[in-house]
Coordinates of C-alpha atoms in Angstrom, one line a residue:
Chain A
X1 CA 0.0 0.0 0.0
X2 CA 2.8 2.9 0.7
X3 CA 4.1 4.2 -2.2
X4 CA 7.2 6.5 -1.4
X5 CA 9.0 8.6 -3.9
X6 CA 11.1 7.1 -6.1
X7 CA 14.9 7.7 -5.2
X8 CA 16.8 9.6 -8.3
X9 CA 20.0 10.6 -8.6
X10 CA 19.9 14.0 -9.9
X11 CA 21.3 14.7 -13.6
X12 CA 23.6 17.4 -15.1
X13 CA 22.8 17.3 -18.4
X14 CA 23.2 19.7 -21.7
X15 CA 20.6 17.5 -23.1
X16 CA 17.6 19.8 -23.8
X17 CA 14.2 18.6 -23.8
X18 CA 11.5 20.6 -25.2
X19 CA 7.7 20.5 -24.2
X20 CA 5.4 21.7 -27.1
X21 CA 3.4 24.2 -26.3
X22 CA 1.0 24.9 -28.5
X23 CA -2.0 26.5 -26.2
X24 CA -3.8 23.8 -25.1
X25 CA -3.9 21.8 -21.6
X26 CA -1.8 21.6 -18.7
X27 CA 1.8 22.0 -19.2
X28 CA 2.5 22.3 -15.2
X29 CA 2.8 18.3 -14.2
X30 CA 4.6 16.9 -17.2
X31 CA 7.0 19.9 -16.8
X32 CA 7.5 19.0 -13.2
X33 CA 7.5 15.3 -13.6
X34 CA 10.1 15.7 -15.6
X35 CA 12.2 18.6 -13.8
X36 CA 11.9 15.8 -10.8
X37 CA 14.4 14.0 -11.7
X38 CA 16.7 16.6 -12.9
X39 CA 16.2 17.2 -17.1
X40 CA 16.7 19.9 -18.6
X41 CA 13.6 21.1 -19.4
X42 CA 11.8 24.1 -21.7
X43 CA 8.5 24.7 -22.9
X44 CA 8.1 26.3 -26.2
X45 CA 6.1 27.2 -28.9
X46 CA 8.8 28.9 -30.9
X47 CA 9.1 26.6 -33.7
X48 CA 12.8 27.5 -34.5
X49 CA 13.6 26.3 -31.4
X50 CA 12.5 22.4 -32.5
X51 CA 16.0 21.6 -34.6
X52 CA 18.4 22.2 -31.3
X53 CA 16.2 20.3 -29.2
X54 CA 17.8 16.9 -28.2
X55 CA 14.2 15.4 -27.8
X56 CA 10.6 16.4 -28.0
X57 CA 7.5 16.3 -25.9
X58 CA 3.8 16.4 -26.8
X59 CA 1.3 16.9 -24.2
X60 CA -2.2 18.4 -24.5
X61 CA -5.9 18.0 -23.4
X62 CA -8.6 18.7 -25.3
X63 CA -9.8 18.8 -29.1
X64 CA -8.2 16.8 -31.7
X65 CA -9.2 19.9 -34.1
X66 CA -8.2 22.9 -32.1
X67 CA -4.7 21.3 -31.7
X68 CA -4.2 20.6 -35.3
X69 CA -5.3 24.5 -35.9
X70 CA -3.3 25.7 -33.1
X71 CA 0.0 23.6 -34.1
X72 CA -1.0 25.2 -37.8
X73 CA -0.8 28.5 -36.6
X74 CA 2.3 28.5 -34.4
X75 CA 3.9 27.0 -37.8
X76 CA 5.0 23.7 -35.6
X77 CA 3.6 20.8 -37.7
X78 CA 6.5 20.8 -40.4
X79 CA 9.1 21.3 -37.8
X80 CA 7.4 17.9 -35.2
X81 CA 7.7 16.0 -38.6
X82 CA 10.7 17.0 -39.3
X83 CA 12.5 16.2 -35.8
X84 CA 10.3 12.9 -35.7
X85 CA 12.1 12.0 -39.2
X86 CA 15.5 12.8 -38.1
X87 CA 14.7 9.9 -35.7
X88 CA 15.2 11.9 -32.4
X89 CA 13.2 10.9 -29.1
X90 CA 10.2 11.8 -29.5
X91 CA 6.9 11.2 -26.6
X92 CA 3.6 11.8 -27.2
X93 CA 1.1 11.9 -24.0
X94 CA -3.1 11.5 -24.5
X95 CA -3.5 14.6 -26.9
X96 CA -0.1 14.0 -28.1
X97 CA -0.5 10.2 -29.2
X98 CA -3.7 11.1 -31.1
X99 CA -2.3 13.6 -33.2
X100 CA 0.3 11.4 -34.6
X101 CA -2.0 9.3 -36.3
X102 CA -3.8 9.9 -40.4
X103 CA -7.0 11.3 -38.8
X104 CA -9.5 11.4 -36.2
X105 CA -13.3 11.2 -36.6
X106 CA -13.8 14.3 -34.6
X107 CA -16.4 16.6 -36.2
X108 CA -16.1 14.5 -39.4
X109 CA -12.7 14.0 -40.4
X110 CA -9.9 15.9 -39.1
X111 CA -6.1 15.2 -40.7
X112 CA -3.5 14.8 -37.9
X113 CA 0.3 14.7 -38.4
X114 CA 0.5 11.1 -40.0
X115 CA 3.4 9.6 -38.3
X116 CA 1.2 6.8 -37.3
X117 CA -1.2 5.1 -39.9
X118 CA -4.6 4.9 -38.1
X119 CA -7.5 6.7 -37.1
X120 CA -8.4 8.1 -33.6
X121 CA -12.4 7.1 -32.8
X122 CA -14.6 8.1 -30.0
X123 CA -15.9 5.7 -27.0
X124 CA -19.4 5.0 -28.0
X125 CA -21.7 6.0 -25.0
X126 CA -23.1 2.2 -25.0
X127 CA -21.3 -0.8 -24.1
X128 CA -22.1 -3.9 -25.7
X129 CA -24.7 -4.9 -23.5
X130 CA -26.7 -1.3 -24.1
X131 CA -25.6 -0.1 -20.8
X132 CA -24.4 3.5 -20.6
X133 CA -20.3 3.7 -21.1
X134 CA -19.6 6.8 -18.7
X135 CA -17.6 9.0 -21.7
X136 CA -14.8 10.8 -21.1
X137 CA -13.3 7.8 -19.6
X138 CA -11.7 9.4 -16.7
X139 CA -10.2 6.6 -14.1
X140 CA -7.3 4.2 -13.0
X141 CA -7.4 1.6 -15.3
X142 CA -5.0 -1.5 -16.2
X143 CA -2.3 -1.3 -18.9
X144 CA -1.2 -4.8 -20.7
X145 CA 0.8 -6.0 -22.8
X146 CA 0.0 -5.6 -26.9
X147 CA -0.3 -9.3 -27.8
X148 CA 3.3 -10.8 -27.8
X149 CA 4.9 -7.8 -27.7
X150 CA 7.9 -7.3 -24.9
X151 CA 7.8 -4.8 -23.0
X152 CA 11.7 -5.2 -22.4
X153 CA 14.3 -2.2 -23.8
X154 CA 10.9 0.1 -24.0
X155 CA 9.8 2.7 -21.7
X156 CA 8.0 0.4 -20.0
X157 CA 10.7 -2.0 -19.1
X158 CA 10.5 -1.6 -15.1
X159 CA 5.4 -1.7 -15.3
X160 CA 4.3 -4.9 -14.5
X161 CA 1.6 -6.2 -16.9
X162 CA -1.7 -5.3 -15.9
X163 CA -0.6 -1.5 -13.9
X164 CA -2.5 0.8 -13.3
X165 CA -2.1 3.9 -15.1
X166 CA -4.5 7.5 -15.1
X167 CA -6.5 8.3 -18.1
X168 CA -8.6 11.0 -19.2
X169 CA -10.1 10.8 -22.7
X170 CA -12.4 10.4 -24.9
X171 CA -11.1 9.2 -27.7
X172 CA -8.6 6.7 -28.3
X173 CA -6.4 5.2 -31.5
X174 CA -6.9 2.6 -33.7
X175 CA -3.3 1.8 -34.8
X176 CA -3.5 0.5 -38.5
X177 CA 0.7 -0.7 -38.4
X178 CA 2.2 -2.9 -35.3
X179 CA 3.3 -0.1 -33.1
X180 CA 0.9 -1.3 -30.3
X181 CA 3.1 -2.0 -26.9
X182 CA 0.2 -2.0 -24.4
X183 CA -3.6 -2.4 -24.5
X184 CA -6.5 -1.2 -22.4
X185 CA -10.2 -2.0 -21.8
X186 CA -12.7 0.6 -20.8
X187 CA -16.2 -0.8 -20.4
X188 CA -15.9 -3.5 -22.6
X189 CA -14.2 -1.4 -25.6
X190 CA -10.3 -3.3 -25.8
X191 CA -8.0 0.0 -27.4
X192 CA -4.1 0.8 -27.9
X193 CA -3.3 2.4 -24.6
X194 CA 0.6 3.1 -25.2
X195 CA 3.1 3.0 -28.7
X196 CA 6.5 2.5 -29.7
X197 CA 7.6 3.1 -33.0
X198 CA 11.3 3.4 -33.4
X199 CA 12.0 6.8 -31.9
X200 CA 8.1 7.9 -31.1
X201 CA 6.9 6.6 -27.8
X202 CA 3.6 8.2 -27.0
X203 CA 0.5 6.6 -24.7
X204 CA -2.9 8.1 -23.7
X205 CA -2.6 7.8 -20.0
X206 CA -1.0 10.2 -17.8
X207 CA 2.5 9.1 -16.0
X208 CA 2.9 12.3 -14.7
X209 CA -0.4 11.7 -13.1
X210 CA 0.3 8.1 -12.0
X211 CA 2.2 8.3 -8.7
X212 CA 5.7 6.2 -8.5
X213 CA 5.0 4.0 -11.7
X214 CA 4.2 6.9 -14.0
X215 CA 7.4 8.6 -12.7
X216 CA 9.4 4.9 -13.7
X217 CA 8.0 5.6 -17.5
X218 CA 9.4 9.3 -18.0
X219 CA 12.8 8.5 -16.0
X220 CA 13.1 4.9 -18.2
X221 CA 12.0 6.9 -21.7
X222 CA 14.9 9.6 -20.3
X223 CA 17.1 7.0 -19.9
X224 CA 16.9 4.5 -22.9
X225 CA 17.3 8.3 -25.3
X226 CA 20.5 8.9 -23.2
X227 CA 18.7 12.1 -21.8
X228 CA 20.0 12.1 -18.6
X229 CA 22.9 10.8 -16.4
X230 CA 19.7 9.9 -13.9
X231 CA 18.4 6.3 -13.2
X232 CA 15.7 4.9 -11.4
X233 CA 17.4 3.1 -8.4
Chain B
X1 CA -15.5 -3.2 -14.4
X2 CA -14.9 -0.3 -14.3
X3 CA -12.5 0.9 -11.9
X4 CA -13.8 3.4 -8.5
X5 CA -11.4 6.5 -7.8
X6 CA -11.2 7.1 -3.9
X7 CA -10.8 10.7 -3.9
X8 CA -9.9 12.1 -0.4
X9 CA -11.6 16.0 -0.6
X10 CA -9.4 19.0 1.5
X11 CA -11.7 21.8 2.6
X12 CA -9.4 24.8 3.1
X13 CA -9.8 28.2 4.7
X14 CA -6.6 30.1 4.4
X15 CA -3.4 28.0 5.0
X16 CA -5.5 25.4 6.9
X17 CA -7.6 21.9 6.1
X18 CA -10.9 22.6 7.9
X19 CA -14.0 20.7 8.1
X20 CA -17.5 21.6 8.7
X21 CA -21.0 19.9 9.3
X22 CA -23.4 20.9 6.2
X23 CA -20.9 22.8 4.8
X24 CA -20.7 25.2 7.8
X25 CA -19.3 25.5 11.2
X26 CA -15.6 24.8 10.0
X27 CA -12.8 23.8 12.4
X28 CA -9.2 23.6 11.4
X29 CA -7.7 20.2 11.5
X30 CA -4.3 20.8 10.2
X31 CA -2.2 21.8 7.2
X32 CA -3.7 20.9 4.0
X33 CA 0.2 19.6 3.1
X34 CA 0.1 17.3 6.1
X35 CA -3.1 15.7 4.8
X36 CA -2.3 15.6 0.9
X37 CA 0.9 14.1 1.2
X38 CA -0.2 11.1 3.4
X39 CA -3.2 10.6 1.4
X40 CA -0.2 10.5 -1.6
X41 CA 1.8 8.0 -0.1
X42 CA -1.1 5.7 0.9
X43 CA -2.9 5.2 -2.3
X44 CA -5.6 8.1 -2.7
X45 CA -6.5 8.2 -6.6
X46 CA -7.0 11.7 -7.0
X47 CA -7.3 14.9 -4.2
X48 CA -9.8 17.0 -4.1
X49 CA -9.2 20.7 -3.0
X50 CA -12.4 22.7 -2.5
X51 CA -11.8 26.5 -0.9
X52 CA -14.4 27.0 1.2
X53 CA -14.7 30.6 1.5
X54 CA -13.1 31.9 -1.9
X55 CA -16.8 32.0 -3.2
X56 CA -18.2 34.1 -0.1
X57 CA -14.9 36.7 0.0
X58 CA -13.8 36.8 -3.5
X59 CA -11.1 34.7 -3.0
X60 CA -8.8 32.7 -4.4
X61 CA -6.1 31.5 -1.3
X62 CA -5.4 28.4 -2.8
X63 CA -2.7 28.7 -5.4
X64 CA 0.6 28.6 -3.0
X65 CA -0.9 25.1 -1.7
X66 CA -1.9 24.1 -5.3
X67 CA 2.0 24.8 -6.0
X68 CA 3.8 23.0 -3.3
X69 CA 1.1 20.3 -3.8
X70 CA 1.5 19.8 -7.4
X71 CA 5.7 19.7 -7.2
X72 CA 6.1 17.0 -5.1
X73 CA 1.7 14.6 -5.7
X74 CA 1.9 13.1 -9.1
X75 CA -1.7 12.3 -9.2
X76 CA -4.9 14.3 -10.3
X77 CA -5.6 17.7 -8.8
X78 CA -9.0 19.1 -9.0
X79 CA -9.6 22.4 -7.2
X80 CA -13.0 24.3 -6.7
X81 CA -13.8 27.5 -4.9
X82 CA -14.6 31.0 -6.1
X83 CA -13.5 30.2 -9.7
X84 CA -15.8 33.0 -11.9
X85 CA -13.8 33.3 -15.1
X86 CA -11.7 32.2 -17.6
X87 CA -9.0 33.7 -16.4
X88 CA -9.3 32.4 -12.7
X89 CA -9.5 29.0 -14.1
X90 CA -6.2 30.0 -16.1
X91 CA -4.7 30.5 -13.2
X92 CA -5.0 28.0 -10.8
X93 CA -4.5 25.5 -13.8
X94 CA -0.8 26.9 -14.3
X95 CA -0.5 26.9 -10.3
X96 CA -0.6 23.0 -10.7
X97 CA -4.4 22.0 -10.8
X98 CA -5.4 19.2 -13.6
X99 CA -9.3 19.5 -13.0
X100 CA -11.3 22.7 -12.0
X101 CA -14.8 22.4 -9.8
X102 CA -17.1 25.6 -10.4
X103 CA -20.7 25.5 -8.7
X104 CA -21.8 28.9 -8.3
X105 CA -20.3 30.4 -11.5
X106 CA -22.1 28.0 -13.8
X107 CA -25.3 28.2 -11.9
X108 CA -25.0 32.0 -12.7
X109 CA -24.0 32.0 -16.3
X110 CA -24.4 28.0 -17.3
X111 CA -22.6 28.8 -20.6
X112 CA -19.9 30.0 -18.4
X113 CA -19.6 25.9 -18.3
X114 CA -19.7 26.1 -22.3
X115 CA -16.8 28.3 -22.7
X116 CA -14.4 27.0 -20.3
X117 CA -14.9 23.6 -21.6
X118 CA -14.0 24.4 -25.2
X119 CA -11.2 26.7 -23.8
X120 CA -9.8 23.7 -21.4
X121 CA -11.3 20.7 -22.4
X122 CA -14.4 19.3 -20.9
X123 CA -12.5 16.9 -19.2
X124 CA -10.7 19.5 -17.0
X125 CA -14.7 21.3 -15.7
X126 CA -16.0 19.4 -12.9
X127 CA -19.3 20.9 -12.5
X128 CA -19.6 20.7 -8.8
X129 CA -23.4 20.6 -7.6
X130 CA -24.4 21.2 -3.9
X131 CA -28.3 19.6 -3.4
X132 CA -30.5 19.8 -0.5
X133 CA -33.7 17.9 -0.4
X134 CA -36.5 20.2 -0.1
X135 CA -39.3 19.5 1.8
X136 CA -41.7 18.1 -1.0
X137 CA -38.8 15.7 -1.5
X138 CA -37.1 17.4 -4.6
X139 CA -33.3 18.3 -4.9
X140 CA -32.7 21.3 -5.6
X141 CA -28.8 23.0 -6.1
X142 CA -27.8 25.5 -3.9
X143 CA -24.8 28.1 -4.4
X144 CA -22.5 29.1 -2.1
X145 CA -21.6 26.1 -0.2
X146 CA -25.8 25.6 -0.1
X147 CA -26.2 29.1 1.4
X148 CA -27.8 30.6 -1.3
X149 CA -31.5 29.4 -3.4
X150 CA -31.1 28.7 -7.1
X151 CA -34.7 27.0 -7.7
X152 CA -32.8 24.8 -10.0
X153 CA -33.4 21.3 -9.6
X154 CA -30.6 18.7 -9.3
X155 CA -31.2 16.3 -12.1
X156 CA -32.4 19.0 -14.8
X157 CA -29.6 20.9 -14.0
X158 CA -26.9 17.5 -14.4
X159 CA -28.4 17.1 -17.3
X160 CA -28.2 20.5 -18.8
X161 CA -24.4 20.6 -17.0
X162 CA -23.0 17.9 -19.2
X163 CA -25.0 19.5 -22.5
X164 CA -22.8 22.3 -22.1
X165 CA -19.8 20.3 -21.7
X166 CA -19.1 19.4 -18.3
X167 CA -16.8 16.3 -18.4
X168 CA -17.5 15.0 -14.7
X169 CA -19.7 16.2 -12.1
X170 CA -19.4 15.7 -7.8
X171 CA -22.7 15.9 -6.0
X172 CA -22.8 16.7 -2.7
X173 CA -25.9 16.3 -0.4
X174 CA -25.2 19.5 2.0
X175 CA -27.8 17.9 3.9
X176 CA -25.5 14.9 5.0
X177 CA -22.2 16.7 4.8
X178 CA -19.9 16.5 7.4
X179 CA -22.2 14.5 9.5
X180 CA -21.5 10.8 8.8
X181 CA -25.4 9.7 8.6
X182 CA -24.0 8.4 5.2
X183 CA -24.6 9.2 1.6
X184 CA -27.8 10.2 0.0
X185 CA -27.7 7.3 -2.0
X186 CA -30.9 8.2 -3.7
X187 CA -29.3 11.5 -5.0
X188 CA -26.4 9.8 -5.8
X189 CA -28.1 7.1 -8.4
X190 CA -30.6 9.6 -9.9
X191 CA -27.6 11.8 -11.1
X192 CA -25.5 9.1 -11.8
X193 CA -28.5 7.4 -14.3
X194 CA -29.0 10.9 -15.6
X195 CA -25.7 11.3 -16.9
X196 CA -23.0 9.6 -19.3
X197 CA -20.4 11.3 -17.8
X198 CA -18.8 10.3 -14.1
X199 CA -20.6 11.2 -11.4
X200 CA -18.2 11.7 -7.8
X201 CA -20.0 11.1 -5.0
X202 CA -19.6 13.6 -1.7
X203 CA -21.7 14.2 1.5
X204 CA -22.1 11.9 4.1
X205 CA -19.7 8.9 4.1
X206 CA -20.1 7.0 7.5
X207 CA -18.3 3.8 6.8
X208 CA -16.3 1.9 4.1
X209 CA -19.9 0.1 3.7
X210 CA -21.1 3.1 2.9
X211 CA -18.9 3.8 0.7
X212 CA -19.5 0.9 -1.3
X213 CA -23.2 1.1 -1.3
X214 CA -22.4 4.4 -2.6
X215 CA -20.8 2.6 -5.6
X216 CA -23.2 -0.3 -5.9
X217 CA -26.5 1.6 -5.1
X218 CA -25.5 4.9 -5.9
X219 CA -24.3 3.9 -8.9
X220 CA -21.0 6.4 -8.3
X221 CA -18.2 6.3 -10.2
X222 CA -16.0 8.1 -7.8
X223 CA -16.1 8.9 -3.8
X224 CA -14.7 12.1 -2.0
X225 CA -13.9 11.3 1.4
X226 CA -13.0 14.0 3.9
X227 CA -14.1 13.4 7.3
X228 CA -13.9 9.3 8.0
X229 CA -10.2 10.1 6.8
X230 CA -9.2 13.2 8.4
X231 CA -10.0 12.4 11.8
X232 CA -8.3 9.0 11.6
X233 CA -5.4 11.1 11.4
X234 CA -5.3 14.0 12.2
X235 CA -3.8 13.4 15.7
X236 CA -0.9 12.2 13.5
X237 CA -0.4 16.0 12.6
X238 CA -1.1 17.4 15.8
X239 CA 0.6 20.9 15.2
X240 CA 1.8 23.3 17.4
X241 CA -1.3 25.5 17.7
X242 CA 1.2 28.6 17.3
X243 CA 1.5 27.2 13.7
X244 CA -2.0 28.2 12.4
X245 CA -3.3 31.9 11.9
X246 CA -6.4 32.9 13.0
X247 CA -8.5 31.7 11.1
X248 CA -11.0 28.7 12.3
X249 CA -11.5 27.2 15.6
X250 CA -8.5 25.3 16.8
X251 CA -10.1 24.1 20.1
X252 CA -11.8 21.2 18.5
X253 CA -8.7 20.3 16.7
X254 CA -7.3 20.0 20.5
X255 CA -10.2 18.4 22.3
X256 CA -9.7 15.5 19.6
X257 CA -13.4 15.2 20.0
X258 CA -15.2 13.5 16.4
X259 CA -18.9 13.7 15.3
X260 CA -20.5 10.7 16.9
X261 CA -21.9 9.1 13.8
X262 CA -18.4 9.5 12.3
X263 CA -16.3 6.5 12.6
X264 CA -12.9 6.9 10.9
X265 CA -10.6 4.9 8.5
X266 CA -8.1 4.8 6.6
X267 CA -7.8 4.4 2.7
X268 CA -6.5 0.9 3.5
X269 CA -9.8 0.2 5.2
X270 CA -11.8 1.7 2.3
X271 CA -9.9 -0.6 -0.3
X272 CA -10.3 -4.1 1.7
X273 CA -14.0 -3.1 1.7
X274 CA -14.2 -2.6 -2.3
X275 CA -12.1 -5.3 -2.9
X276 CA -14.2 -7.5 -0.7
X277 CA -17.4 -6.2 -2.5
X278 CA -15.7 -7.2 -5.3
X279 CA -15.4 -3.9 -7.0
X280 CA -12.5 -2.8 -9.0
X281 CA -9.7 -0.2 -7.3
X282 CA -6.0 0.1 -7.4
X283 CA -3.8 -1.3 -5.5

């Protein structure tokens, strides 16, 4: 039942990480998760910054459509596809899985950055049975393995199969190319959860929101991208 | 199954963690740090931060405790209290917040709910409604930690709530709050059915069987806790009295003296009883 604070050496580090900011959600806890363990950390939305950036995070909350317009209008969708293709370490959190994939079927169809081939659909507000599916999904819910896919040498090296991990969302993907690494089921409905695909590692819960095991994924994804001198202990 | 968020809820009046009876009557119990970190470290889901008189004095006291809060608790912060406009929710949002809770606001300007949701996403606007059955038997939602008359009645006003883009909603019976006669479980459920998204119950909790009828019969998808787990341990804290301004009645905190009805527990005790109802929680 305790849960105490993971123990991590602190990093001195040139490496710079940039958080995207590109005016929607919450910028505050993925910035300090990952100040915690000592990265060098900036938010920006200056898209000239992107090139010297040693890797890239994607966060956001909120609409699939407003983030493609926003990332439009700051001029940052040529430059993310640019860094992603020079095969630097990139993660993608809730918002910032979705908007790697061909579209979502927000409001239509709305064109994302097409990194991933697939399609981002919304929870239907039945389950299978004809009950009502509570949408947005917002809970603690289990994350497992994609079938036969190994965990090992990924972010999630040090989550056993089945942890729990925070979500909030209402949407999820619908990978179209094997870049599944773990599943989830929400009422019934069985949906990627978490990514890999070479340097893009991206998942639609929270770790910065899920105590001492969300905290292993960013200091592991830190790690395995040479980001840092720190290590979970 | 879907899985049940035990969310401990921190009432606080200036620097302190206070609780009241019906909303009302609050007594200081500690420092809202105390309290949040412990909850942290034993399991609580999510934390709940309601300021309970940012509303009544134009307020907003709760940032700096956001802030501390939020460097050190890596789970979901939802924060309510005084919150009128786009700009106040702005702000305790960069302070560390994930979630906001706006009762009298919305009631006041219900596309107030509308615009914040398409500004934050509607899963960050907790619409946070405060019932008290009337005497024909109707809820009806109250503003201003239930001082105040709306006329509004609960369920119509869920409803309209999540039609202009709430993402989650807590529902608190004022008439139970604080005194441990358990949760309206008939509020509860007629929300909850009302509704597609969560529904947090508050108000009431006597027991961890409570709690769990609250889920089963209430058909909840979350619980707020405050008193059954602040008084199991707040002796814990027990501060030097010298530590907390003026603000609330610290002679209860010393007397160690507990609403009758109340027994307390810990989240440990809460989890063996889900478990053993055999409803889904972590840990």
């Amino acid at each position: 039942m305790q849960i105490s604070q993971p123990d991590f050496k602190m990093a001195n580090t040139d490496k710079k990480i940039l958080i995207v900011d590109y005016k929607l959600g919450n910028l505050f806890s993925v910035n300090q998760a990952l100040t915690n363990f000592g990265l060098n950390v900036k938010i920006t939305s200056d898209a000239g910054e992107l090139e010297s950036a040693d890797a890239l995070v994607l966060p956001g909350v909120g609409a699939f459509g407003d983030a493609m317009n926003n990332l439009e209008t700051l001029k940052l969708i040529h430059p993310i596809i640019d860094f992603v293709n020079a095969g630097k370490p990139f993660l993608g959190i809730c918002l910032g899985l979705q908007l790697l994939f061909t579209e979502s079927e927000e409001f239509g169809h709305t064109k994302g950055l097409g990194l991933i081939k697939g399609s981002v659909k919304r929870f239907l507000n039945f389950n299978k049975d004809g009950d009502t599916r509570k949408v947005p999904q917002i809970s603690w819910n289990r994350i497992y393995k994609t079938d036969g896919r190994s965990w090992d040498n990924t972010p999630l090296a040090q989550i056993k199969d089945g942890e729990f991990m925070y979500f909030v969302h209402s949407f999820y993907v619908v990978p179209e190319e094997p870049v599944g690494l773990s599943q989830t089921k929400y009422d019934g409905q069985i949906y990627t959860s978490s990514i890999l695909k070479n340097n893009i590692f991206a998942c639609q819960f929270h770790p910065e929101k899920s105590a001492f095991e969300g905290l292993k994924i960013y200091s592991k994804w830190a790690e395995m991208n040479n980001l840092n001198s720190s290590c979970y202990l | 199954m879907k899985t049940i968020r035990v969310i401990p809820r921190l009432d606080i009046k200036g620097p302190n963690l206070v609780k009241g009876i019906h909303l009302e009557g609050l007594r200081v119990l500690g420092k809202p740090e105390d309290f949040a970190r412990f909850y942290y470290d034993n399991g609580a889901d999510e934390l709940f931060f309601q300021d309970t008189v940012a509303s009544l004095y134009d307020r907003n006291s709760l940032h700096d405790i956001i802030t501390k809060t939020a460097k050190e608790i890596f789970i979901p912060l939802t924060v309510g209290g005084g919150l009128r406009t786009i700009d106040d929710i702005r702000n305790v949002l960069r302070a560390g917040a994930d979630k906001v809770a706006i009762n009298t606001a919305a009631i006041k300007n219900p596309h107030f709910i509308r615009e914040a949701s398409l500004k934050f996403g509607s899963s960050t606007i907790v619409i946070a409604i405060e019932a008290i059955k009337n005497s024909d038997g109707r809820y009806l939602a109250f503003m201003d930690n239930g001082r105040e008359y709306t006329g509004l009645e609960v369920v119509a006003w869920a409803k309209r709530a999540e039609e202009l883009g709430a993402g989650e909603i807590v529902i608190t019976s004022v008439d139970k709050e604080g005194t441990g006669e358990g949760y309206d479980l008939d509020l509860i459920r007629s929300v909850s059915e009302a509704v597609s998204v969560p529904v947090i119950a508050h108000g009431g909790a006597s027991s961890p069987e409570n709690i769990v009828n609250a889920i089963l019969h209430g058909k909840a998808d979350a619980v707020s806790i405050a008193s059954l787990l602040h008084y199991s341990i707040m002796q814990s804290f027990i501060n030097n009295s010298s530590d907390f301004l003026k603000e609330g009645n610290i002679s209860f905190l010393n007397s160690g003296k507990i609403p009758k009805k109340i027994t307390p527990c810990t989240l440990k005790e809460i989890r063996t009883a889900l478990i053993n109802a055999n409803i889904s929680t972590r840990l």
